[in-house]
Amino acid sequence: MEEPKTSVKLKKAPQDDQRQQLIPGLPDEIAMECLVRVPYQFHSNMKAVCHTWQRLISHPSFYQQRLQSGTAEHLVCLVQPLPPINHSTTSTTTDDDDDPLISSSINNKILKNEDKQEEQQQQHIHCPPQYALSTYNATHNIWQRTRPPEGSRIPMFCQCLALPSSGKLLLLGGWDPTTLEPVPHVYILDLIETTGAACKWRRGASMSVPRSFFACGVVGPSTVCVAGGHDSQKNALRSAEVYDVETDQWEMLPDMIEERDECQGLSWEGDSKFWVVSGYGTESQGQFRSDVEFYDRHTGCWSKIDGVWPFSTTSPRVVTTTVCVSRDKYQWSWFLGGEQHSQQQQSREVVKVSGNIRLEIVSSIPLPNCITGTTPFVTALDYVGQEGGNHRLFVMSGGGGRGSSTLACGECEGEGAFLSDGYSNNGTIKWRHIHTPVGFSGFPYSASSLVI
């Protein structure tokens, strides 16, 4: 009679031991040390080996092990406009071409061309830009593109937000690519459970209010706050709501004190507050407020601090990022060029106190000298679990032409991207140029980073 199946935790007969081992002939501890070192882009291939590997690699504990062993990878996920399709390029593309424009961010396999792409190519002049989700792997210096949700297209100007603790990526709101109306849609990409070329997308519950150009931030392991932006009538909003990704439910929050369109959301890991920076009201479009509001989840109230954003003609969107310096000290950095940078240099004395909150300009970070635009895109790559300012900054410019700086490779379309690489002897940040293929040179509307 066949022996009944038992848990793998129980002691098995020698012949069953061999079958249950992660890698036959190796103790599981050694096998795990091998598996966690396999680059993320090959994880979908590993899941196809056997059910044991599939269950292991689809579990969050596997990625915690990668983090603890120092083998985790840093990803920057960006919502970018796709470049116009070129007849000469698409006509010579084959299934075997290594075209970065159509590579999957999950297993880097080449996607097949579809007939409808040619139709879109012929009409692209008359259509609004198409957006895509791109991924830059900062650990292995790889650019890749993710398949969109099945039957859907990436909304224009949607917000990209990562949940580091669960390996999920959210796309929220934005404009419908066809009607150009604000949408309440939420798309969730699970980077851990994805198997094969098909990305693990699911449609989340919709926001109660269609909105675009709004603030958002992660407050807690699985909670997302959104606030402000504008509706389909271009009216600036005061409304705010909170989303629990695990329960897939939205809940309305108290309205903000002020209307805020084109505002920026900020949050820090371990902090219960959600910050909304600047923005403008319906009757004052383009005149950015100097104040910020923050919502404290413990008190359930909004508070306002005046005089924080000093640039009345510049939006705080995409030019700001946050980093955690220590357990109770957080930094918010903004990156501006031209006159705005000079203005920041001349206003170093700005200090604001509200209760136990102290805001102060503590230093100035010069941009790479080849970035000439006044509003570069920036995000931070935090080294999860490490304190003491252990983070890197990713900066990308929207300037045209080919990079001419000694930092640039001279082959990128535009000025390319840069990653902070420690500090020089005089204390200034050293920047490392990142080669950016043509298909990934579009200025990011939104981005987020996570460790996988």
Coordinates of C-alpha atoms in Angstrom, one line a residue:
M1 CA 0.0 0.0 0.0
E2 CA 1.3 3.5 -0.9
E3 CA 2.6 5.5 2.0
P4 CA 0.3 8.5 2.8
K5 CA 1.6 11.9 1.9
T6 CA 2.9 14.0 4.8
S7 CA 4.3 17.5 5.4
V8 CA 7.8 18.2 4.1
K9 CA 8.6 19.2 7.6
L10 CA 8.4 15.6 8.8
K11 CA 11.3 13.2 8.5
K12 CA 11.0 11.3 5.3
A13 CA 12.4 8.0 4.1
P14 CA 15.8 8.4 2.4
Q15 CA 14.3 7.8 -1.1
D16 CA 11.7 10.6 -0.4
D17 CA 14.3 12.9 1.0
Q18 CA 16.0 13.1 -2.4
R19 CA 12.7 14.0 -4.1
Q20 CA 11.8 16.7 -1.6
Q21 CA 15.1 18.5 -1.7
L22 CA 15.2 21.9 -3.4
I23 CA 18.3 20.8 -5.4
P24 CA 18.9 17.0 -5.3
G25 CA 22.1 16.2 -3.6
L26 CA 22.4 19.5 -1.7
P27 CA 21.1 20.4 1.8
D28 CA 18.2 22.8 1.5
E29 CA 20.2 25.5 3.3
I30 CA 22.9 25.4 0.6
A31 CA 20.2 25.1 -2.2
M32 CA 18.5 28.3 -0.9
E33 CA 21.8 30.2 -0.9
C34 CA 22.1 29.3 -4.6
L35 CA 18.5 30.1 -5.6
V36 CA 18.3 33.5 -3.9
R37 CA 21.3 34.6 -6.1
V38 CA 19.5 34.0 -9.4
P39 CA 18.7 37.4 -11.0
Y40 CA 15.0 38.4 -10.8
Q41 CA 14.6 38.4 -14.6
F42 CA 15.0 34.6 -14.6
H43 CA 12.5 33.9 -11.7
S44 CA 9.7 33.1 -14.1
N45 CA 11.9 30.4 -15.7
M46 CA 12.7 29.0 -12.3
K47 CA 9.0 28.7 -11.5
A48 CA 8.5 26.4 -14.5
V49 CA 11.1 23.9 -13.2
C50 CA 8.8 22.2 -10.6
H51 CA 5.9 22.9 -8.2
T52 CA 8.3 23.1 -5.3
W53 CA 10.3 25.9 -6.8
Q54 CA 7.1 27.7 -8.0
R55 CA 5.7 27.7 -4.5
L56 CA 9.0 28.8 -3.0
I57 CA 9.6 31.7 -5.5
S58 CA 6.0 32.9 -5.3
H59 CA 6.2 33.4 -1.6
P60 CA 7.2 36.7 0.0
S61 CA 9.6 35.0 2.4
F62 CA 11.8 34.1 -0.6
Y63 CA 12.3 37.8 -1.3
Q64 CA 12.9 38.5 2.4
Q65 CA 15.7 36.0 2.2
R66 CA 17.1 37.8 -0.9
L67 CA 17.0 41.0 1.1
Q68 CA 18.8 39.5 4.1
S69 CA 21.5 37.9 2.0
G70 CA 22.2 41.1 0.1
T71 CA 21.1 39.7 -3.3
A72 CA 18.0 41.8 -3.7
E73 CA 17.7 44.0 -6.8
H74 CA 16.7 47.6 -7.0
L75 CA 14.0 48.4 -9.6
V76 CA 12.9 51.8 -10.8
C77 CA 9.4 51.6 -12.4
L78 CA 8.5 54.5 -14.7
V79 CA 5.4 55.6 -16.6
Q80 CA 6.8 56.9 -19.9
P81 CA 5.4 58.0 -23.3
L82 CA 6.2 55.6 -26.1
P83 CA 8.2 57.0 -29.0
P84 CA 6.4 57.3 -32.3
I85 CA 6.5 54.0 -34.3
N86 CA 8.9 54.1 -37.2
H87 CA 7.9 52.3 -40.4
S88 CA 11.5 51.4 -41.2
T89 CA 12.0 50.0 -37.7
T90 CA 8.9 47.9 -37.5
S91 CA 9.2 46.5 -41.0
T92 CA 12.5 44.9 -40.3
T93 CA 11.7 43.6 -36.8
T94 CA 11.5 39.8 -36.4
D95 CA 10.6 37.5 -33.6
D96 CA 14.3 37.1 -32.8
D97 CA 15.3 40.8 -32.8
D98 CA 16.5 42.0 -29.4
D99 CA 14.4 45.2 -29.5
P100 CA 14.3 46.8 -26.0
L101 CA 11.0 48.6 -26.9
I102 CA 9.1 45.3 -26.6
S103 CA 11.0 43.3 -24.0
S104 CA 9.0 42.0 -21.0
S105 CA 10.2 43.2 -17.6
I106 CA 9.4 39.8 -16.2
N107 CA 11.5 37.5 -18.3
N108 CA 13.0 39.7 -21.0
K109 CA 11.5 37.7 -23.8
I110 CA 10.6 39.4 -27.0
L111 CA 6.9 40.1 -27.6
K112 CA 5.5 39.3 -31.0
N113 CA 4.4 42.1 -33.3
E114 CA 0.7 42.4 -33.8
D115 CA -1.2 43.6 -36.9
K116 CA -2.9 46.3 -34.9
Q117 CA 0.5 47.9 -34.2
E118 CA 0.8 48.7 -37.9
E119 CA -2.6 50.3 -37.9
Q120 CA -1.6 52.4 -34.9
Q121 CA 1.6 53.3 -36.6
Q122 CA -0.3 54.8 -39.6
Q123 CA -2.5 56.8 -37.3
H124 CA 0.0 57.9 -34.6
I125 CA 0.2 61.5 -35.8
H126 CA -3.5 61.9 -35.1
C127 CA -3.5 60.1 -31.8
P128 CA -2.4 61.2 -28.3
P129 CA 0.8 59.8 -27.0
Q130 CA 0.7 56.2 -25.8
Y131 CA 2.1 55.4 -22.3
A132 CA 3.9 52.3 -21.1
L133 CA 5.4 51.0 -17.9
S134 CA 9.2 50.7 -18.1
T135 CA 11.6 49.2 -15.6
Y136 CA 15.2 50.1 -15.0
N137 CA 17.1 47.4 -13.0
A138 CA 19.7 49.5 -11.2
T139 CA 21.5 46.3 -9.9
H140 CA 22.1 44.8 -13.3
N141 CA 21.8 48.0 -15.5
I142 CA 18.9 46.7 -17.6
W143 CA 16.0 48.6 -19.2
Q144 CA 12.8 46.5 -19.8
R145 CA 9.2 47.1 -20.7
T146 CA 6.2 45.5 -19.0
R147 CA 3.2 44.1 -20.8
P148 CA 0.1 46.3 -20.1
P149 CA -3.0 44.9 -18.3
E150 CA -4.8 42.5 -20.7
G151 CA -7.4 44.4 -22.8
S152 CA -6.3 47.8 -21.4
R153 CA -3.8 50.5 -22.1
I154 CA -1.8 52.4 -19.5
P155 CA -3.8 55.6 -18.6
M156 CA -2.1 58.8 -19.6
F157 CA -0.6 60.7 -16.6
C158 CA -1.4 57.9 -14.2
Q159 CA 0.4 57.7 -10.8
C160 CA 2.9 54.9 -10.3
L161 CA 3.2 53.7 -6.7
A162 CA 5.1 50.8 -5.2
L163 CA 4.3 48.7 -2.1
P164 CA 7.8 47.5 -1.1
S165 CA 6.6 45.1 1.6
S166 CA 4.5 43.0 -0.8
G167 CA 6.3 43.5 -4.1
K168 CA 3.2 45.1 -5.7
L169 CA 3.0 48.1 -8.1
L170 CA 0.0 50.3 -8.5
L171 CA -1.2 52.5 -11.4
L172 CA -3.9 55.0 -10.2
G173 CA -6.1 57.5 -12.0
G174 CA -4.9 59.5 -15.0
W175 CA -6.6 60.0 -18.3
D176 CA -8.4 57.6 -20.5
P177 CA -6.1 57.3 -23.6
T178 CA -9.0 57.6 -26.0
T179 CA -11.4 60.1 -24.4
L180 CA -8.8 62.1 -22.5
E181 CA -11.2 62.1 -19.5
P182 CA -10.0 61.5 -15.9
V183 CA -10.5 57.9 -14.7
P184 CA -10.8 56.3 -11.3
H185 CA -9.1 53.1 -12.4
V186 CA -6.6 51.1 -10.3
Y187 CA -4.3 48.5 -11.8
I188 CA -2.1 46.3 -9.5
L189 CA 0.9 44.4 -10.8
D190 CA 2.2 41.6 -8.5
L191 CA 6.0 41.3 -9.2
I192 CA 6.3 38.3 -6.9
E193 CA 3.5 36.1 -8.1
T194 CA 4.0 36.7 -11.8
T195 CA 4.7 33.6 -13.8
G196 CA 6.0 33.4 -17.4
A197 CA 5.5 36.2 -19.9
A198 CA 2.0 37.0 -18.7
C199 CA 2.3 39.7 -16.0
K200 CA 0.2 39.2 -12.9
W201 CA -2.1 42.3 -13.3
R202 CA -5.4 42.6 -11.5
R203 CA -8.0 45.4 -11.5
G204 CA -8.4 47.0 -8.1
A205 CA -11.5 48.7 -6.8
S206 CA -11.9 52.1 -8.4
M207 CA -11.4 55.4 -6.6
S208 CA -14.7 57.1 -5.6
V209 CA -13.7 60.2 -7.6
P210 CA -12.1 60.2 -11.1
R211 CA -9.0 62.4 -10.8
S212 CA -5.7 63.2 -12.4
F213 CA -2.7 65.3 -11.4
F214 CA -3.3 64.3 -7.7
A215 CA -1.1 63.5 -4.8
C216 CA -0.6 60.0 -3.5
G217 CA 1.6 58.1 -1.1
V218 CA 2.0 54.8 0.8
V219 CA 1.3 55.1 4.5
G220 CA 1.7 51.7 6.1
P221 CA 2.5 48.3 4.5
S222 CA -0.6 48.1 2.3
T223 CA -2.4 51.5 2.6
V224 CA -2.4 54.2 -0.1
C225 CA -3.6 57.8 0.4
V226 CA -4.7 60.0 -2.5
A227 CA -5.8 63.7 -2.4
G228 CA -6.5 66.7 -4.6
G229 CA -5.9 66.8 -8.4
H230 CA -8.8 67.8 -10.7
D231 CA -12.0 66.3 -12.0
S232 CA -13.4 66.0 -15.5
Q233 CA -14.5 69.7 -15.4
K234 CA -10.9 70.8 -14.5
N235 CA -12.0 71.8 -11.0
A236 CA -9.3 71.5 -8.4
L237 CA -10.3 69.0 -5.6
R238 CA -10.1 69.1 -1.9
S239 CA -11.3 65.5 -1.5
A240 CA -9.1 62.7 -0.2
E241 CA -9.4 58.9 0.2
V242 CA -7.5 55.9 1.4
Y243 CA -7.2 52.5 -0.2
D244 CA -6.3 49.2 1.5
V245 CA -4.7 47.0 -1.2
E246 CA -5.2 43.8 0.8
T247 CA -9.0 44.2 1.3
D248 CA -9.4 46.1 -2.0
Q249 CA -11.5 48.8 -0.3
W250 CA -11.6 52.6 -0.5
E251 CA -12.6 54.9 2.3
M252 CA -13.2 58.7 2.1
L253 CA -11.0 60.9 4.3
P254 CA -11.9 64.4 5.5
D255 CA -11.4 67.0 2.8
M256 CA -8.2 69.0 2.8
I257 CA -8.2 72.6 4.0
E258 CA -7.4 73.9 0.4
E259 CA -8.0 72.9 -3.2
R260 CA -4.9 71.5 -4.7
D261 CA -4.4 70.6 -8.3
E262 CA -0.9 69.5 -9.6
C263 CA 0.2 68.8 -6.0
Q264 CA 2.8 66.3 -4.9
G265 CA 2.3 63.6 -2.3
L266 CA 5.0 62.6 0.1
S267 CA 5.3 59.8 2.7
W268 CA 8.0 58.0 4.6
E269 CA 8.3 54.4 5.7
G270 CA 7.4 54.2 9.4
D271 CA 5.6 57.5 9.5
S272 CA 1.8 57.8 9.9
K273 CA 1.5 61.1 8.0
F274 CA 0.6 61.8 4.4
W275 CA 1.9 65.1 3.0
V276 CA 0.4 67.1 0.1
V277 CA 2.8 69.7 -1.2
S278 CA 1.7 73.0 -2.9
G279 CA -0.8 72.8 -5.9
Y280 CA -3.2 75.5 -6.9
G281 CA -7.0 76.2 -6.7
T282 CA -9.5 76.3 -9.5
E283 CA -9.4 80.1 -9.7
S284 CA -5.6 80.4 -9.5
Q285 CA -4.3 77.9 -12.1
G286 CA -0.5 77.9 -12.5
Q287 CA 0.0 79.9 -9.3
F288 CA 1.5 77.3 -7.0
R289 CA 0.9 77.6 -3.3
S290 CA 3.8 77.8 -0.8
D291 CA 2.1 75.8 1.9
V292 CA 1.7 72.0 2.5
E293 CA -0.9 70.0 4.3
F294 CA -0.5 66.7 6.1
Y295 CA -3.0 64.1 7.2
D296 CA -2.2 62.3 10.4
R297 CA -3.9 58.8 10.5
H298 CA -3.7 58.8 14.3
T299 CA -5.7 62.0 14.8
G300 CA -7.8 61.8 11.6
C301 CA -7.1 65.5 10.9
W302 CA -5.4 67.7 8.3
S303 CA -2.9 70.4 9.3
K304 CA -1.3 73.1 7.2
I305 CA 2.2 74.6 7.3
D306 CA 2.9 77.8 5.4
G307 CA 6.0 78.9 3.5
V308 CA 7.4 75.5 2.6
W309 CA 7.4 75.5 -1.2
P310 CA 9.2 78.7 -2.4
F311 CA 8.6 78.4 -6.2
S312 CA 5.3 80.0 -7.2
T313 CA 5.6 79.2 -10.9
T314 CA 7.0 75.6 -10.6
S315 CA 5.1 72.5 -9.8
P316 CA 6.6 70.2 -7.1
R317 CA 5.6 67.1 -9.2
V318 CA 8.3 64.7 -10.2
V319 CA 11.1 67.0 -9.0
T320 CA 10.8 65.9 -5.4
T321 CA 11.6 62.7 -3.5
T322 CA 11.9 61.5 0.0
V323 CA 14.5 59.5 1.9
C324 CA 14.6 58.1 5.4
V325 CA 17.8 59.2 7.2
S326 CA 17.1 57.4 10.5
R327 CA 14.3 56.0 12.5
D328 CA 12.9 59.5 13.4
K329 CA 14.5 61.7 10.8
Y330 CA 13.3 62.1 7.3
Q331 CA 14.5 64.2 4.3
W332 CA 12.6 65.6 1.4
S333 CA 14.7 66.7 -1.6
W334 CA 13.8 68.7 -4.6
F335 CA 15.8 69.0 -7.7
L336 CA 15.6 72.2 -9.8
G337 CA 17.8 73.9 -12.3
G338 CA 18.2 77.4 -13.6
E339 CA 16.8 80.3 -11.5
Q340 CA 15.0 78.0 -9.1
H341 CA 18.3 76.4 -8.1
S342 CA 19.8 79.8 -7.4
Q343 CA 16.7 80.8 -5.4
Q344 CA 17.0 77.7 -3.3
Q345 CA 20.7 78.5 -2.6
Q346 CA 19.7 82.0 -1.4
S347 CA 17.0 80.8 1.0
R348 CA 18.9 78.4 3.2
E349 CA 17.5 79.9 6.4
V350 CA 14.0 78.5 5.9
V351 CA 12.9 76.7 9.1
K352 CA 9.3 75.8 10.0
V353 CA 8.1 74.4 13.3
S354 CA 4.7 72.9 14.0
G355 CA 4.3 70.9 17.2
N356 CA 7.0 68.3 17.1
I357 CA 7.6 68.8 13.3
R358 CA 10.6 70.8 12.2
L359 CA 11.3 71.5 8.5
E360 CA 14.7 72.9 7.5
I361 CA 16.7 73.2 4.4
V362 CA 19.9 71.4 5.4
S363 CA 21.9 71.2 2.2
S364 CA 22.0 71.7 -1.5
I365 CA 22.6 68.9 -4.0
P366 CA 23.9 70.0 -7.4
L367 CA 22.6 68.1 -10.5
P368 CA 24.8 66.6 -13.1
N369 CA 26.2 69.5 -15.2
C370 CA 24.7 68.2 -18.4
I371 CA 21.1 68.4 -17.2
T372 CA 19.9 71.7 -18.5
G373 CA 16.2 71.5 -17.9
T374 CA 14.6 73.2 -15.0
T375 CA 12.4 70.3 -14.0
P376 CA 14.3 67.0 -14.1
F377 CA 12.6 63.8 -12.8
V378 CA 13.9 62.3 -9.6
T379 CA 13.2 59.4 -7.3
A380 CA 15.1 57.6 -4.5
L381 CA 16.2 54.0 -4.2
D382 CA 16.2 53.2 -0.5
Y383 CA 18.2 50.3 0.8
V384 CA 15.5 48.7 2.8
G385 CA 16.4 47.8 6.4
Q386 CA 19.5 50.0 6.4
E387 CA 19.7 53.4 8.1
G388 CA 22.1 56.3 8.1
G389 CA 21.3 57.8 4.7
N390 CA 21.9 54.6 2.8
H391 CA 20.1 55.5 -0.4
R392 CA 20.7 56.4 -4.1
L393 CA 19.1 59.0 -6.2
F394 CA 17.8 58.4 -9.8
V395 CA 17.6 61.5 -12.0
M396 CA 16.3 61.7 -15.5
S397 CA 16.0 64.8 -17.7
G398 CA 13.5 65.6 -20.5
G399 CA 16.0 67.6 -22.5
G400 CA 16.3 66.8 -26.2
G401 CA 19.4 66.1 -28.3
R402 CA 22.2 63.8 -27.5
G403 CA 24.2 64.1 -24.3
S404 CA 27.4 66.1 -24.6
S405 CA 28.7 66.1 -21.0
T406 CA 31.7 64.1 -20.1
L407 CA 29.4 62.2 -17.8
A408 CA 27.2 61.1 -20.7
C409 CA 27.9 58.3 -23.1
G410 CA 27.1 60.4 -26.2
E411 CA 24.8 57.7 -27.5
C412 CA 21.6 58.3 -25.5
E413 CA 18.6 60.0 -27.0
G414 CA 18.4 63.1 -24.8
E415 CA 20.5 63.6 -21.8
G416 CA 19.9 60.1 -20.4
A417 CA 19.6 59.2 -16.8
F418 CA 21.9 59.4 -13.8
L419 CA 22.4 57.5 -10.5
S420 CA 24.1 58.9 -7.5
D421 CA 27.2 56.9 -6.7
G422 CA 28.5 58.0 -3.3
Y423 CA 30.3 61.2 -2.4
S424 CA 33.5 62.8 -3.7
N425 CA 36.3 64.1 -1.4
N426 CA 34.7 67.6 -1.2
G427 CA 31.4 66.1 0.0
T428 CA 29.4 66.5 -3.2
I429 CA 27.4 63.7 -4.8
K430 CA 29.1 61.7 -7.5
W431 CA 26.8 60.9 -10.5
R432 CA 27.1 57.9 -12.7
H433 CA 25.6 58.1 -16.2
I434 CA 23.1 55.4 -17.2
H435 CA 22.9 54.6 -20.9
T436 CA 19.2 55.1 -21.9
P437 CA 18.1 53.3 -25.1
V438 CA 15.9 55.3 -27.5
G439 CA 12.8 53.5 -26.5
F440 CA 13.2 54.5 -22.9
S441 CA 14.2 58.2 -23.3
G442 CA 10.7 59.6 -22.8
F443 CA 10.4 61.9 -19.8
P444 CA 8.7 59.9 -16.9
Y445 CA 5.4 61.2 -15.8
S446 CA 5.5 59.2 -12.6
A447 CA 7.7 56.5 -11.1
S448 CA 8.4 54.5 -8.0
S449 CA 11.1 52.2 -6.8
L450 CA 11.2 49.0 -4.8
V451 CA 13.6 46.2 -3.9
I452 CA 12.8 42.7 -5.2

